[in-house]
Amino acid sequence: MIAGRDYIGVGVGAMVFNAAGQVFLAQRGPQAKNERGCWEFPGGSVEYGETLTAAIIREFREEYDMEIEVVELLHVADHILPEERQHWVSPTFIARYVGGVPRITEPTKCTAIGWFDLLALPQPLSVVTLEDVRVYLAKNN
C-alpha cells in the first residue's frame, strides 16, 4: 500500500524563516513522489505514532541538517494531484531556523535549496506552496 495513492497520505511542511525574514525553499528532485522540479516549503510524510510537529522537525534534520522551532500551524490543505492519482492532507507550520548549516542530504529528492524573500520566490512553486503563500499573505497583510 502506498500513501497518497492507495489511501490518503499525511505530508507535513513548514515555512521556515531566518533572522533576515527570508524563507527556506527546496527544489523537488527527479525521484520526488510528485511535482518534480517545483520549489516548495519542505516537509515529508508523517510516520506512524509521530506527531505533526515531531515529523516536520525530523524531516528538516534528516533532509537538510537544520534545526527548526515550530511556532504555529498556518493551515491545512488538501493536496490532490489528479494526473498522478494522489491525495495528501498537508498541514503547514510557521517555523524559525535555529541552527545547523543547511545542506542537501538526499540529492535524488532535492536538487537545490536557498533562502528567498517571500515576494521574490523562484518558480515554479508546488501546489501546496502556492496555497501556503496565499494564506500567509492574507493573514499577515
CSV table of C-alpha atoms in Angstrom, one decimal:
chain,number,residue,atom,x,y,z
A,1,MET,CA,0.0,0.0,0.0
A,2,ILE,CA,1.3,3.4,-1.0
A,3,ALA,CA,0.5,6.6,1.0
A,4,GLY,CA,-1.2,9.2,-1.2
A,5,ARG,CA,-2.3,6.6,-3.8
A,6,ASP,CA,-3.9,3.6,-2.0
A,7,TYR,CA,-5.0,5.8,0.9
A,8,ILE,CA,-4.9,9.5,1.8
A,9,GLY,CA,-1.4,10.4,3.0
A,10,VAL,CA,-0.4,13.0,5.5
A,11,GLY,CA,2.5,15.1,4.4
A,12,VAL,CA,3.6,18.0,6.8
A,13,GLY,CA,5.5,21.1,5.7
A,14,ALA,CA,6.9,24.3,7.1
A,15,MET,CA,7.6,27.9,6.1
A,16,VAL,CA,10.9,28.3,7.9
A,17,PHE,CA,12.0,31.9,8.4
A,18,ASN,CA,15.6,33.0,9.1
A,19,ALA,CA,16.6,36.1,11.2
A,20,ALA,CA,16.5,38.2,8.0
A,21,GLY,CA,12.9,37.3,7.3
A,22,GLN,CA,13.6,35.1,4.3
A,23,VAL,CA,12.0,31.7,3.8
A,24,PHE,CA,13.7,28.4,3.1
A,25,LEU,CA,12.8,26.6,-0.1
A,26,ALA,CA,13.9,23.4,-1.8
A,27,GLN,CA,13.5,22.3,-5.4
A,28,ARG,CA,12.0,18.8,-5.8
A,29,GLY,CA,14.3,16.3,-7.4
A,30,PRO,CA,14.0,13.7,-10.1
A,31,GLN,CA,12.8,11.0,-7.6
A,32,ALA,CA,10.4,13.1,-5.6
A,33,LYS,CA,6.9,11.5,-5.2
A,34,ASN,CA,5.3,14.2,-7.3
A,35,GLU,CA,5.7,17.8,-8.7
A,36,ARG,CA,9.3,17.2,-9.7
A,37,GLY,CA,11.3,20.4,-10.4
A,38,CYS,CA,8.9,22.6,-8.4
A,39,TRP,CA,10.1,24.7,-5.5
A,40,GLU,CA,8.4,24.1,-2.1
A,41,PHE,CA,8.4,24.7,1.6
A,42,PRO,CA,10.0,21.4,2.6
A,43,GLY,CA,8.4,18.6,4.5
A,44,GLY,CA,7.6,15.0,4.3
A,45,SER,CA,5.4,12.1,5.4
A,46,VAL,CA,4.3,11.6,9.0
A,47,GLU,CA,5.3,8.2,10.4
A,48,TYR,CA,3.1,6.0,12.5
A,49,GLY,CA,2.9,7.2,16.1
A,50,GLU,CA,4.6,10.5,15.3
A,51,THR,CA,3.1,13.9,16.0
A,52,LEU,CA,2.9,16.5,13.2
A,53,THR,CA,5.4,18.8,14.9
A,54,ALA,CA,7.8,15.9,15.6
A,55,ALA,CA,7.6,14.9,11.9
A,56,ILE,CA,8.5,18.3,10.5
A,57,ILE,CA,11.4,18.7,12.9
A,58,ARG,CA,12.7,15.3,11.9
A,59,GLU,CA,12.3,16.0,8.2
A,60,PHE,CA,14.4,19.2,8.4
A,61,ARG,CA,17.0,17.4,10.5
A,62,GLU,CA,17.2,14.4,8.1
A,63,GLU,CA,17.0,16.1,4.7
A,64,TYR,CA,18.7,19.5,5.3
A,65,ASP,CA,20.8,19.1,8.6
A,66,MET,CA,18.7,22.0,10.0
A,67,GLU,CA,17.2,22.6,13.4
A,68,ILE,CA,13.9,24.4,13.4
A,69,GLU,CA,11.5,25.6,16.1
A,70,VAL,CA,7.8,25.3,15.3
A,71,VAL,CA,5.9,28.5,16.0
A,72,GLU,CA,2.3,27.8,14.9
A,73,LEU,CA,0.1,26.0,12.4
A,74,LEU,CA,-0.5,28.1,9.3
A,75,HIS,CA,-3.3,26.0,7.7
A,76,VAL,CA,-4.2,22.5,6.4
A,77,ALA,CA,-4.6,21.9,2.6
A,78,ASP,CA,-6.0,19.0,0.6
A,79,HIS,CA,-3.2,18.3,-1.9
A,80,ILE,CA,-5.0,16.5,-4.7
A,81,LEU,CA,-3.0,15.6,-7.8
A,82,PRO,CA,-5.4,14.0,-10.3
A,83,GLU,CA,-2.8,13.4,-13.0
A,84,GLU,CA,-0.7,11.4,-10.5
A,85,ARG,CA,-3.8,9.9,-8.8
A,86,GLN,CA,-2.5,11.1,-5.4
A,87,HIS,CA,-4.3,12.7,-2.4
A,88,TRP,CA,-2.4,14.2,0.6
A,89,VAL,CA,-3.6,16.1,3.6
A,90,SER,CA,-0.9,18.7,4.1
A,91,PRO,CA,-0.6,20.7,7.3
A,92,THR,CA,1.9,23.6,7.0
A,93,PHE,CA,3.6,25.2,10.0
A,94,ILE,CA,5.3,28.5,10.5
A,95,ALA,CA,8.8,27.8,12.0
A,96,ARG,CA,12.1,29.6,12.9
A,97,TYR,CA,15.5,28.5,11.8
A,98,VAL,CA,17.6,27.9,14.9
A,99,GLY,CA,20.7,26.0,13.8
A,100,GLY,CA,22.7,23.8,11.5
A,101,VAL,CA,24.2,24.6,8.1
A,102,PRO,CA,21.6,23.8,5.5
A,103,ARG,CA,22.7,21.2,3.0
A,104,ILE,CA,21.0,18.7,0.7
A,105,THR,CA,21.3,15.2,2.3
A,106,GLU,CA,19.0,13.4,-0.2
A,107,PRO,CA,20.0,14.6,-3.7
A,108,THR,CA,17.6,12.4,-5.5
A,109,LYS,CA,14.7,14.1,-3.7
A,110,CYS,CA,16.0,17.6,-3.8
A,111,THR,CA,18.3,19.4,-6.3
A,112,ALA,CA,18.6,22.9,-4.9
A,113,ILE,CA,17.9,24.9,-1.7
A,114,GLY,CA,18.0,28.5,-0.7
A,115,TRP,CA,16.7,31.4,1.4
A,116,PHE,CA,14.4,33.8,-0.5
A,117,ASP,CA,12.3,36.9,0.1
A,118,LEU,CA,8.7,35.9,0.3
A,119,LEU,CA,7.7,38.3,-2.6
A,120,ALA,CA,10.6,37.1,-4.8
A,121,LEU,CA,10.3,33.3,-4.8
A,122,PRO,CA,11.7,31.1,-7.6
A,123,GLN,CA,9.3,29.4,-10.0
A,124,PRO,CA,7.5,27.1,-10.5
A,125,LEU,CA,6.1,26.6,-7.0
A,126,SER,CA,4.3,23.4,-5.9
A,127,VAL,CA,0.6,23.5,-5.5
A,128,VAL,CA,0.7,23.5,-1.7
A,129,THR,CA,3.4,26.1,-1.6
A,130,LEU,CA,1.3,28.5,-3.7
A,131,GLU,CA,-1.5,28.0,-1.3
A,132,ASP,CA,0.8,28.5,1.7
A,133,VAL,CA,2.0,31.8,0.4
A,134,ARG,CA,-1.6,33.0,-0.4
A,135,VAL,CA,-2.8,32.0,3.1
A,136,TYR,CA,0.2,33.5,4.8
A,137,LEU,CA,-0.1,36.9,3.0
A,138,ALA,CA,-3.8,37.0,3.6
A,139,LYS,CA,-3.2,36.5,7.4
A,140,ASN,CA,-0.3,38.9,7.6
A,141,ASN,CA,-1.4,41.9,5.5
